[in-house]
Amino acid sequence: RVRAMSASVFAAPGVSVTRIAHTRRSTRGVDRPRGVFVVRHASERRARSGDEADMARVAESEAKRMGRLGTNRVAGEDDEDTAAAKRSVTVDGAFGKPSACKETWEPFQRKAREGLLDACLGGPDGDAKTATERDLVVTSMCVAVEDDAFKSRTAVCLPTEAYAKRVDKLVHEFMQRDYARLEVPNGGTAPDPKDVIDALEKYLYGECAYRVPGGWREAYSPYRTYFHNVVAQKVGIPATLAALYIGCVERLKRKGALLVDVDVMIAPKAKGAASGAFGVTQPKAPWGVVRGEERASKNHRNRGAVVCTPKMSVTLQLQALKRAFWPWEWDDTRDSGVLLAVEAAAYDDRMNTAAGVVGIIQPTGRPFGDLSMSILATERLLQLDGDCGFEQRDLGVLKFHDGQRKEALFHLEKYEAWVASGAADAAPQFVGDVVTLAPQDAVLSATLQVREDRALSRVLLQLRKDSLEDCVNDGTVSKEV
């Protein structure tokens, strides 16, 4: 391609103008033999001409780039911790998933369980610590960390501090954007607490768009219960949103933005079975009131509402996880799924029995469940209930299906003794002392209770026979007698 450029701008007046032609050849469209390319750098041209020094420099440059232009990474050996973590990961989990050895993930699980129990039972006389003494954000993350370590067999712990900092960032942004606009009363040092609460709720549920799930299938997904998932995805059950709300309130108090105590309220479910799909709470986001004014307030939202304490929030999260992982069909009217589970254990039927890692074989309802994860949630609920109560029964039945016969007998005998003592008559039937449901049909309720008692008696009889045979150990089994 030829370009003509005039030089008239450089010529003196009266002097003829010379036309200067500049040419540039284009390589586009030129056929070259395959494997031939243009060497653009002078060092590469010299290296191809046989200069050993240039060849060494080119080789060193390519080694630094490690096959990728522009990265210039330095190759080096891993440190001891990284190398140990890589060696610990093997492909021996269910369905060939990567799995770390038990010595790697078990400390994460153990530390998370200790943190949970310390927050919920480490107060005076075994009571739960207050939100001021123990950050509910960290306590809720203990639930997620333990489940993540146990389920994924991970070599890397779930970063609790990172999600706690996300809540710190939410509060910091609220202080800069919304809190700064609030009016301070004459002679005061901070805005009115009610104005701060209203502004916080508009920020969380309006600007940040946090909300409760839209249906029961979404409500009982673990992704709507674990705190880190709720913070990231902005959709969660009322118990987890209450943990976020309480965490924000405590951070505002530490910053001096709130000078009074604030109670976070949740709405129990209405009477009747129609609302049973959401468990013991209604699908409503929690809200805050100044402590002591929830009863005096004329706000209709406070009618029938209860104060969500830190322990109640954690307990409701665990109950939601238990139901999410429960392998059998859940009865909303009784808020329990133990009937089908105990009947499957009592009567030797292929349906409703555990089927390895894939779940439970059942004719109706949910086709799959997670036996190990439901055991994990029930264990923690039992510990929070003081190692007694209906969770003892549920854990014993789950242990039976998991093949842990001795542990199942231990828990079911403790439950039997607890019922015989009369404590079951005064105990709350539902988690967290949140609500007692309206009684259903008396005849149906009695029928279901009789079925459960009969099946449980059969399971206990079989377990005691197995225990006696193990003690005698003379080679005789009960089926041969």
Short mmCIF file of C-alpha atoms in Angstrom, two decimals:
data_model
loop_
_atom_site.label_atom_id
_atom_site.label_comp_id
_atom_site.label_asym_id
_atom_site.label_seq_id
_atom_site.Cartn_x
_atom_site.Cartn_y
_atom_site.Cartn_z
CA ARG A 1 0.00 0.00 0.00
CA VAL A 2 1.39 3.41 -1.06
CA ARG A 3 0.72 6.70 0.69
CA ALA A 4 1.60 10.13 -0.78
CA MET A 5 2.36 12.90 1.68
CA SER A 6 2.74 16.49 0.58
CA ALA A 7 5.77 18.42 1.71
CA SER A 8 4.32 21.81 0.83
CA VAL A 9 4.16 22.80 4.43
CA PHE A 10 7.95 22.57 4.66
CA ALA A 11 8.72 24.26 1.31
CA ALA A 12 9.77 27.89 0.93
CA PRO A 13 7.60 30.23 -1.20
CA GLY A 14 8.35 29.95 -4.90
CA VAL A 15 10.15 26.62 -4.62
CA SER A 16 8.76 23.60 -6.40
CA VAL A 17 7.26 20.90 -4.23
CA THR A 18 8.68 17.38 -4.26
CA ARG A 19 6.34 14.45 -3.74
CA ILE A 20 7.71 11.98 -1.15
CA ALA A 21 6.34 8.48 -1.28
CA HIS A 22 6.32 6.16 1.78
CA THR A 23 5.61 2.47 1.36
CA ARG A 24 4.66 -0.21 3.88
CA ARG A 25 4.14 -3.84 3.06
CA SER A 26 1.35 -5.66 4.76
CA THR A 27 1.89 -9.25 5.84
CA ARG A 28 -1.84 -9.91 5.89
CA GLY A 29 -2.88 -12.55 3.47
CA VAL A 30 0.66 -13.70 2.69
CA ASP A 31 1.00 -17.46 2.58
CA ARG A 32 3.73 -18.88 4.80
CA PRO A 33 4.81 -22.46 5.37
CA ARG A 34 3.22 -24.02 8.45
CA GLY A 35 5.37 -23.62 11.57
CA VAL A 36 7.00 -20.39 10.39
CA PHE A 37 6.42 -17.26 12.49
CA VAL A 38 7.90 -13.82 12.79
CA VAL A 39 10.52 -13.29 15.48
CA ARG A 40 9.69 -9.88 16.88
CA HIS A 41 12.29 -9.34 19.62
CA ALA A 42 15.91 -8.68 18.82
CA SER A 43 17.07 -10.95 21.63
CA GLU A 44 15.04 -13.79 20.14
CA ARG A 45 16.53 -13.15 16.70
CA ARG A 46 20.03 -13.26 18.17
CA ALA A 47 19.17 -16.40 20.11
CA ARG A 48 18.06 -18.09 16.92
CA SER A 49 21.28 -16.99 15.27
CA GLY A 50 23.30 -18.99 17.82
CA ASP A 51 24.20 -16.52 20.61
CA GLU A 52 24.38 -18.79 23.69
CA ALA A 53 24.07 -15.91 26.17
CA ASP A 54 20.87 -14.69 24.54
CA MET A 55 19.54 -18.23 24.39
CA ALA A 56 20.09 -18.58 28.15
CA ARG A 57 18.28 -15.28 28.85
CA VAL A 58 15.30 -16.33 26.76
CA ALA A 59 15.16 -19.70 28.50
CA GLU A 60 15.31 -18.03 31.93
CA SER A 61 12.51 -15.64 30.99
CA GLU A 62 10.29 -18.47 29.80
CA ALA A 63 10.97 -20.40 33.01
CA LYS A 64 9.84 -17.43 35.11
CA ARG A 65 6.65 -17.13 33.13
CA MET A 66 6.01 -20.84 33.60
CA GLY A 67 4.43 -21.18 30.18
CA ARG A 68 2.16 -18.14 30.54
CA LEU A 69 3.06 -14.79 29.06
CA GLY A 70 2.81 -11.94 31.51
CA THR A 71 2.49 -13.81 34.83
CA ASN A 72 6.20 -13.87 35.70
CA ARG A 73 5.61 -16.19 38.66
CA VAL A 74 8.42 -17.59 40.73
CA ALA A 75 8.48 -21.36 41.11
CA GLY A 76 9.08 -22.51 44.65
CA GLU A 77 8.28 -25.24 47.15
CA ASP A 78 5.22 -25.14 49.41
CA ASP A 79 5.64 -24.40 53.08
CA GLU A 80 5.08 -27.15 55.64
CA ASP A 81 1.44 -26.29 56.39
CA THR A 82 0.45 -26.08 52.71
CA ALA A 83 2.26 -29.30 51.84
CA ALA A 84 0.62 -31.12 54.78
CA ALA A 85 -2.83 -29.89 53.73
CA LYS A 86 -2.27 -31.10 50.16
CA ARG A 87 -1.07 -34.49 51.32
CA SER A 88 -4.08 -34.90 53.61
CA VAL A 89 -6.61 -34.57 50.78
CA THR A 90 -7.57 -37.87 49.22
CA VAL A 91 -10.40 -39.06 47.01
CA ASP A 92 -11.99 -41.55 49.37
CA GLY A 93 -15.29 -39.89 50.25
CA ALA A 94 -18.77 -40.78 49.07
CA PHE A 95 -19.06 -40.80 45.28
CA GLY A 96 -15.32 -40.08 44.91
CA LYS A 97 -15.40 -36.59 46.44
CA PRO A 98 -12.13 -35.15 47.78
CA SER A 99 -11.80 -35.85 51.48
CA ALA A 100 -9.18 -34.87 54.04
CA CYS A 101 -8.07 -37.23 56.78
CA LYS A 102 -9.89 -37.09 60.10
CA GLU A 103 -6.95 -35.51 61.91
CA THR A 104 -7.28 -32.50 59.61
CA TRP A 105 -11.00 -31.62 59.80
CA GLU A 106 -11.90 -33.00 63.23
CA PRO A 107 -10.19 -30.14 65.14
CA PHE A 108 -12.36 -27.65 63.24
CA GLN A 109 -15.48 -29.55 64.24
CA ARG A 110 -14.42 -29.95 67.85
CA LYS A 111 -13.51 -26.28 68.28
CA ALA A 112 -16.81 -25.16 66.72
CA ARG A 113 -18.80 -27.43 69.07
CA GLU A 114 -16.92 -26.06 72.07
CA GLY A 115 -17.63 -22.49 70.99
CA LEU A 116 -21.33 -23.24 70.55
CA LEU A 117 -21.70 -24.88 73.96
CA ASP A 118 -19.70 -22.15 75.68
CA ALA A 119 -22.00 -19.48 74.27
CA CYS A 120 -25.25 -21.33 75.00
CA LEU A 121 -24.37 -23.06 78.29
CA GLY A 122 -21.31 -21.21 79.59
CA GLY A 123 -23.13 -18.53 81.58
CA PRO A 124 -23.94 -18.55 85.31
CA ASP A 125 -25.60 -21.80 86.44
CA GLY A 126 -25.35 -23.21 82.93
CA ASP A 127 -27.44 -20.47 81.33
CA ALA A 128 -26.73 -18.96 77.95
CA LYS A 129 -24.40 -16.00 77.72
CA THR A 130 -25.95 -12.70 76.75
CA ALA A 131 -25.42 -11.11 73.35
CA THR A 132 -23.04 -8.62 74.98
CA GLU A 133 -20.89 -11.41 76.43
CA ARG A 134 -20.82 -13.55 73.30
CA ASP A 135 -21.21 -12.39 69.70
CA LEU A 136 -24.22 -14.19 68.22
CA VAL A 137 -22.69 -13.83 64.75
CA VAL A 138 -19.73 -15.96 65.83
CA THR A 139 -22.01 -18.41 67.65
CA SER A 140 -24.16 -18.89 64.55
CA MET A 141 -21.02 -19.42 62.50
CA CYS A 142 -20.03 -22.24 64.90
CA VAL A 143 -23.03 -24.19 63.58
CA ALA A 144 -21.94 -23.65 59.97
CA VAL A 145 -18.25 -24.39 60.65
CA GLU A 146 -18.98 -27.73 62.32
CA ASP A 147 -21.31 -28.89 59.58
CA ASP A 148 -18.92 -27.76 56.85
CA ALA A 149 -15.98 -29.58 58.45
CA PHE A 150 -17.98 -32.77 58.99
CA LYS A 151 -19.76 -32.87 55.65
CA SER A 152 -17.02 -31.76 53.26
CA ARG A 153 -14.06 -33.26 55.20
CA THR A 154 -12.30 -30.04 54.39
CA ALA A 155 -8.66 -29.18 54.99
CA VAL A 156 -9.51 -25.45 55.23
CA CYS A 157 -11.77 -24.12 57.98
CA LEU A 158 -14.73 -21.91 57.09
CA PRO A 159 -13.54 -18.30 57.69
CA THR A 160 -15.61 -17.09 60.63
CA GLU A 161 -13.74 -13.80 60.92
CA ALA A 162 -14.42 -12.93 57.29
CA TYR A 163 -18.20 -13.18 57.75
CA ALA A 164 -18.04 -11.32 61.06
CA LYS A 165 -16.26 -8.53 59.18
CA ARG A 166 -19.07 -8.49 56.62
CA VAL A 167 -21.48 -7.68 59.45
CA ASP A 168 -19.05 -5.01 60.67
CA LYS A 169 -19.08 -3.56 57.17
CA LEU A 170 -22.89 -3.50 57.12
CA VAL A 171 -22.95 -1.57 60.40
CA HIS A 172 -20.21 0.80 59.24
CA GLU A 173 -22.10 1.58 56.04
CA PHE A 174 -25.31 2.13 58.02
CA MET A 175 -23.52 4.57 60.32
CA GLN A 176 -22.17 6.57 57.40
CA ARG A 177 -25.27 6.64 55.18
CA ASP A 178 -28.38 6.40 57.35
CA TYR A 179 -27.41 7.05 60.96
CA ALA A 180 -25.72 10.34 60.09
CA ARG A 181 -29.04 11.71 58.76
CA LEU A 182 -30.97 11.11 61.99
CA GLU A 183 -31.82 14.11 64.14
CA VAL A 184 -30.38 14.37 67.63
CA PRO A 185 -32.82 15.73 70.27
CA ASN A 186 -31.94 18.97 72.00
CA GLY A 187 -29.51 18.27 74.80
CA GLY A 188 -28.97 14.69 73.68
CA THR A 189 -25.87 12.91 72.49
CA ALA A 190 -27.51 10.37 70.16
CA PRO A 191 -30.68 10.09 68.07
CA ASP A 192 -33.85 8.62 69.54
CA PRO A 193 -33.53 4.81 69.84
CA LYS A 194 -36.82 4.25 68.00
CA ASP A 195 -35.53 6.26 65.06
CA VAL A 196 -32.33 4.22 65.02
CA ILE A 197 -34.32 0.95 65.03
CA ASP A 198 -36.56 2.13 62.19
CA ALA A 199 -33.57 3.28 60.16
CA LEU A 200 -31.75 -0.03 60.76
CA GLU A 201 -34.74 -2.05 59.56
CA LYS A 202 -35.11 0.11 56.44
CA TYR A 203 -31.44 -0.40 55.76
CA LEU A 204 -31.46 -4.19 56.26
CA TYR A 205 -34.79 -5.02 54.63
CA GLY A 206 -34.96 -2.13 52.18
CA GLU A 207 -31.55 -1.10 50.90
CA CYS A 208 -29.80 -4.43 51.52
CA ALA A 209 -32.95 -6.41 50.59
CA TYR A 210 -32.69 -9.12 53.26
CA ARG A 211 -35.87 -11.20 53.32
CA VAL A 212 -37.40 -14.47 54.46
CA PRO A 213 -37.89 -17.39 52.02
CA GLY A 214 -40.93 -17.44 49.82
CA GLY A 215 -42.10 -21.03 50.39
CA TRP A 216 -41.60 -24.10 52.54
CA ARG A 217 -39.26 -25.80 50.07
CA GLU A 218 -36.95 -22.83 50.20
CA ALA A 219 -37.45 -22.27 53.92
CA TYR A 220 -36.08 -25.68 54.84
CA SER A 221 -33.06 -25.56 52.62
CA PRO A 222 -29.80 -25.50 54.61
CA TYR A 223 -28.70 -22.58 52.42
CA ARG A 224 -31.45 -20.51 54.09
CA THR A 225 -30.27 -21.46 57.58
CA TYR A 226 -26.46 -21.31 57.67
CA PHE A 227 -25.40 -17.83 58.68
CA HIS A 228 -22.70 -17.37 56.05
CA ASN A 229 -25.11 -18.32 53.27
CA VAL A 230 -27.79 -15.96 54.57
CA VAL A 231 -25.37 -13.03 54.79
CA ALA A 232 -24.14 -13.65 51.26
CA GLN A 233 -27.44 -14.55 49.56
CA LYS A 234 -29.67 -12.20 51.65
CA VAL A 235 -32.42 -14.79 52.12
CA GLY A 236 -32.83 -16.62 55.41
CA ILE A 237 -35.23 -18.06 57.95
CA PRO A 238 -36.39 -15.72 60.76
CA ALA A 239 -34.02 -17.30 63.29
CA THR A 240 -30.92 -16.57 61.20
CA LEU A 241 -32.12 -13.07 60.31
CA ALA A 242 -32.65 -12.52 64.04
CA ALA A 243 -29.00 -13.47 64.62
CA LEU A 244 -27.97 -10.89 62.02
CA TYR A 245 -30.25 -8.26 63.59
CA ILE A 246 -28.93 -8.92 67.11
CA GLY A 247 -25.35 -8.77 65.79
CA CYS A 248 -26.02 -5.36 64.23
CA VAL A 249 -27.67 -4.07 67.43
CA GLU A 250 -24.73 -5.10 69.60
CA ARG A 251 -22.26 -3.43 67.24
CA LEU A 252 -24.29 -0.23 67.29
CA LYS A 253 -24.26 -0.30 71.10
CA ARG A 254 -20.47 -0.66 71.13
CA LYS A 255 -20.19 2.35 68.83
CA GLY A 256 -22.43 4.43 71.08
CA ALA A 257 -25.17 4.73 68.48
CA LEU A 258 -27.68 2.93 70.74
CA LEU A 259 -27.79 3.81 74.41
CA VAL A 260 -30.59 1.41 75.41
CA ASP A 261 -31.20 -2.31 75.19
CA VAL A 262 -33.18 -3.55 72.20
CA ASP A 263 -35.19 -6.76 72.05
CA VAL A 264 -35.49 -8.55 68.71
CA MET A 265 -38.96 -10.00 68.17
CA ILE A 266 -40.10 -12.95 66.09
CA ALA A 267 -43.66 -14.04 65.33
CA PRO A 268 -44.71 -17.57 66.37
CA LYS A 269 -46.78 -19.45 63.89
CA ALA A 270 -50.51 -19.05 64.01
CA LYS A 271 -52.70 -21.70 65.57
CA GLY A 272 -53.72 -24.52 63.29
CA ALA A 273 -51.93 -26.77 60.82
CA ALA A 274 -52.15 -24.44 57.84
CA SER A 275 -49.04 -22.50 58.83
CA GLY A 276 -47.07 -25.53 59.97
CA ALA A 277 -44.83 -25.55 56.94
CA PHE A 278 -42.57 -22.94 58.52
CA GLY A 279 -42.17 -24.77 61.82
CA VAL A 280 -42.59 -22.72 64.99
CA THR A 281 -42.23 -19.26 63.44
CA GLN A 282 -44.15 -17.34 60.85
CA PRO A 283 -42.38 -16.35 57.60
CA LYS A 284 -41.85 -12.79 58.80
CA ALA A 285 -38.60 -10.92 59.21
CA PRO A 286 -37.70 -10.09 62.84
CA TRP A 287 -38.01 -6.56 64.15
CA GLY A 288 -36.71 -4.62 67.15
CA VAL A 289 -38.33 -2.75 70.04
CA VAL A 290 -36.86 -0.88 72.98
CA ARG A 291 -36.65 -3.30 75.90
CA GLY A 292 -39.66 -3.01 78.18
CA GLU A 293 -41.87 -1.32 75.61
CA GLU A 294 -42.96 -4.35 73.57
CA ARG A 295 -46.04 -4.86 75.74
CA ALA A 296 -46.85 -1.19 76.13
CA SER A 297 -46.57 -0.54 72.41
CA LYS A 298 -49.81 -0.40 70.41
CA ASN A 299 -48.11 -1.81 67.36
CA HIS A 300 -50.11 -4.81 66.19
CA ARG A 301 -46.88 -6.61 65.25
CA ASN A 302 -46.03 -7.12 68.91
CA ARG A 303 -49.24 -9.01 69.68
CA GLY A 304 -48.32 -12.61 70.31
CA ALA A 305 -44.68 -12.02 69.40
CA VAL A 306 -41.83 -13.31 71.56
CA VAL A 307 -38.36 -12.01 72.30
CA CYS A 308 -35.72 -13.97 70.39
CA THR A 309 -32.80 -14.62 72.71
CA PRO A 310 -29.38 -15.69 71.41
CA LYS A 311 -29.92 -19.28 72.58
CA MET A 312 -33.37 -19.38 70.99
CA SER A 313 -31.93 -18.17 67.68
CA VAL A 314 -29.29 -20.90 67.66
CA THR A 315 -31.80 -23.57 68.75
CA LEU A 316 -34.21 -22.62 65.99
CA GLN A 317 -31.40 -22.74 63.44
CA LEU A 318 -30.47 -26.26 64.56
CA GLN A 319 -34.11 -27.36 64.48
CA ALA A 320 -34.44 -26.06 60.91
CA LEU A 321 -31.31 -28.00 59.92
CA LYS A 322 -32.63 -31.12 61.61
CA ARG A 323 -35.82 -30.90 59.61
CA ALA A 324 -33.96 -30.08 56.39
CA PHE A 325 -31.79 -33.19 56.74
CA TRP A 326 -34.46 -35.46 58.27
CA PRO A 327 -34.72 -38.46 55.94
CA TRP A 328 -38.39 -39.30 56.61
CA GLU A 329 -41.58 -37.41 55.97
CA TRP A 330 -42.18 -34.64 58.47
CA ASP A 331 -45.55 -34.25 60.18
CA ASP A 332 -46.31 -30.53 60.42
CA THR A 333 -49.25 -31.00 62.77
CA ARG A 334 -47.02 -32.70 65.35
CA ASP A 335 -43.86 -30.81 64.31
CA SER A 336 -42.01 -34.11 64.33
CA GLY A 337 -40.92 -36.79 61.89
CA VAL A 338 -40.12 -39.51 64.41
CA LEU A 339 -43.21 -41.70 63.82
CA LEU A 340 -42.16 -43.05 60.43
CA ALA A 341 -38.57 -43.39 61.61
CA VAL A 342 -39.40 -45.44 64.70
CA GLU A 343 -41.88 -47.63 62.79
CA ALA A 344 -39.23 -48.33 60.17
CA ALA A 345 -36.88 -49.40 62.95
CA ALA A 346 -39.50 -51.55 64.69
CA TYR A 347 -40.94 -53.39 61.71
CA ASP A 348 -38.54 -55.12 59.38
CA ASP A 349 -39.71 -53.46 56.18
CA ARG A 350 -37.60 -52.40 53.24
CA MET A 351 -39.46 -49.12 52.93
CA ASN A 352 -38.44 -46.23 55.17
CA THR A 353 -35.09 -47.83 55.97
CA ALA A 354 -31.64 -46.36 55.53
CA ALA A 355 -29.99 -46.98 52.18
CA GLY A 356 -26.32 -46.12 52.54
CA VAL A 357 -25.16 -42.68 51.49
CA VAL A 358 -28.10 -41.95 49.21
CA GLY A 359 -30.71 -41.59 51.93
CA ILE A 360 -33.92 -43.34 52.85
CA ILE A 361 -36.13 -45.65 50.79
CA GLN A 362 -39.69 -44.52 51.46
CA PRO A 363 -42.94 -44.84 49.55
CA THR A 364 -44.07 -41.24 49.95
CA GLY A 365 -42.61 -37.89 50.88
CA ARG A 366 -39.01 -36.85 50.40
CA PRO A 367 -37.02 -39.58 48.63
CA PHE A 368 -33.67 -38.65 50.13
CA GLY A 369 -32.26 -37.39 53.38
CA ASP A 370 -28.94 -37.10 55.15
CA LEU A 371 -28.77 -39.42 58.13
CA SER A 372 -25.38 -38.29 59.40
CA MET A 373 -26.22 -34.58 59.22
CA SER A 374 -29.56 -35.10 60.98
CA ILE A 375 -27.69 -36.95 63.74
CA LEU A 376 -25.26 -34.05 64.05
CA ALA A 377 -28.06 -31.49 64.41
CA THR A 378 -29.97 -33.66 66.92
CA GLU A 379 -26.84 -34.17 69.06
CA ARG A 380 -26.42 -30.43 69.46
CA LEU A 381 -30.10 -29.90 70.20
CA LEU A 382 -29.91 -32.57 72.91
CA GLN A 383 -26.90 -30.89 74.50
CA LEU A 384 -28.67 -27.53 74.51
CA ASP A 385 -31.71 -29.17 76.18
CA GLY A 386 -29.58 -30.47 79.04
CA ASP A 387 -29.20 -34.05 77.73
CA CYS A 388 -32.83 -34.92 78.31
CA GLY A 389 -36.11 -34.57 76.49
CA PHE A 390 -37.62 -35.61 73.20
CA GLU A 391 -34.35 -35.09 71.35
CA GLN A 392 -33.06 -38.11 73.30
CA ARG A 393 -35.71 -40.25 71.60
CA ASP A 394 -35.00 -38.84 68.14
CA LEU A 395 -31.26 -39.34 68.51
CA GLY A 396 -31.73 -42.94 69.65
CA VAL A 397 -33.87 -43.75 66.62
CA LEU A 398 -31.36 -42.11 64.27
CA LYS A 399 -28.49 -44.04 65.85
CA PHE A 400 -30.44 -47.26 65.34
CA HIS A 401 -30.79 -46.61 61.61
CA ASP A 402 -27.10 -45.70 61.46
CA GLY A 403 -26.13 -49.09 62.87
CA GLN A 404 -24.95 -47.78 66.24
CA ARG A 405 -27.02 -50.17 68.35
CA LYS A 406 -25.32 -49.61 71.73
CA GLU A 407 -25.63 -45.85 71.47
CA ALA A 408 -29.25 -46.21 70.37
CA LEU A 409 -30.07 -48.35 73.42
CA PHE A 410 -28.36 -45.84 75.73
CA HIS A 411 -30.40 -42.89 74.43
CA LEU A 412 -33.73 -44.71 74.25
CA GLU A 413 -33.40 -46.06 77.80
CA LYS A 414 -32.64 -42.57 79.07
CA TYR A 415 -35.70 -41.30 77.22
CA GLU A 416 -37.82 -44.09 78.71
CA ALA A 417 -36.67 -43.18 82.22
CA TRP A 418 -37.34 -39.49 81.56
CA VAL A 419 -40.91 -40.24 80.45
CA ALA A 420 -41.47 -42.55 83.44
CA SER A 421 -40.41 -39.76 85.82
CA GLY A 422 -43.28 -37.60 84.60
CA ALA A 423 -41.02 -34.86 83.27
CA ALA A 424 -42.38 -35.35 79.74
CA ASP A 425 -45.83 -34.13 80.77
CA ALA A 426 -44.52 -30.70 81.75
CA ALA A 427 -41.86 -30.42 79.03
CA PRO A 428 -42.46 -28.25 75.97
CA GLN A 429 -43.29 -30.26 72.91
CA PHE A 430 -41.58 -27.89 70.53
CA VAL A 431 -38.17 -26.38 70.16
CA GLY A 432 -37.07 -23.22 71.94
CA ASP A 433 -40.17 -22.81 74.13
CA VAL A 434 -41.42 -20.54 71.38
CA VAL A 435 -44.96 -21.76 71.05
CA THR A 436 -47.28 -24.59 71.98
CA LEU A 437 -49.44 -25.49 69.03
CA ALA A 438 -53.19 -25.72 69.31
CA PRO A 439 -54.23 -29.32 69.90
CA GLN A 440 -55.31 -31.26 66.85
CA ASP A 441 -58.02 -33.88 66.66
CA ALA A 442 -57.89 -35.73 69.98
CA VAL A 443 -58.68 -39.13 68.48
CA LEU A 444 -56.04 -38.77 65.76
CA SER A 445 -53.48 -37.51 68.25
CA ALA A 446 -54.08 -40.47 70.58
CA THR A 447 -53.90 -42.94 67.68
CA LEU A 448 -50.56 -41.59 66.49
CA GLN A 449 -49.17 -41.62 70.02
CA VAL A 450 -50.18 -45.27 70.49
CA ARG A 451 -48.47 -46.19 67.22
CA GLU A 452 -45.31 -44.43 68.32
CA ASP A 453 -45.28 -46.06 71.78
CA ARG A 454 -45.78 -49.55 70.35
CA ALA A 455 -43.04 -49.15 67.77
CA LEU A 456 -40.65 -47.71 70.34
CA SER A 457 -41.30 -50.66 72.68
CA ARG A 458 -40.46 -53.10 69.89
CA VAL A 459 -37.21 -51.27 69.14
CA LEU A 460 -36.20 -51.29 72.81
CA LEU A 461 -37.00 -54.99 73.09
CA GLN A 462 -34.84 -55.83 70.09
CA LEU A 463 -31.96 -53.69 71.33
CA ARG A 464 -32.07 -55.29 74.78
CA LYS A 465 -32.01 -58.75 73.21
CA ASP A 466 -28.96 -57.80 71.17
CA SER A 467 -27.26 -56.41 74.26
CA LEU A 468 -27.97 -59.56 76.27
CA GLU A 469 -26.62 -61.78 73.50
CA ASP A 470 -23.44 -59.74 73.35
CA CYS A 471 -22.99 -60.15 77.11
CA VAL A 472 -23.61 -63.91 77.06
CA ASN A 473 -21.59 -64.38 73.86
CA ASP A 474 -22.23 -68.12 73.62
CA GLY A 475 -22.96 -68.20 69.91
CA THR A 476 -26.72 -68.35 70.30
CA VAL A 477 -28.80 -65.69 68.64
CA SER A 478 -32.44 -64.90 69.41
CA LYS A 479 -33.73 -66.03 66.00
CA GLU A 480 -32.38 -69.55 66.63
CA VAL A 481 -34.18 -70.00 69.94
#
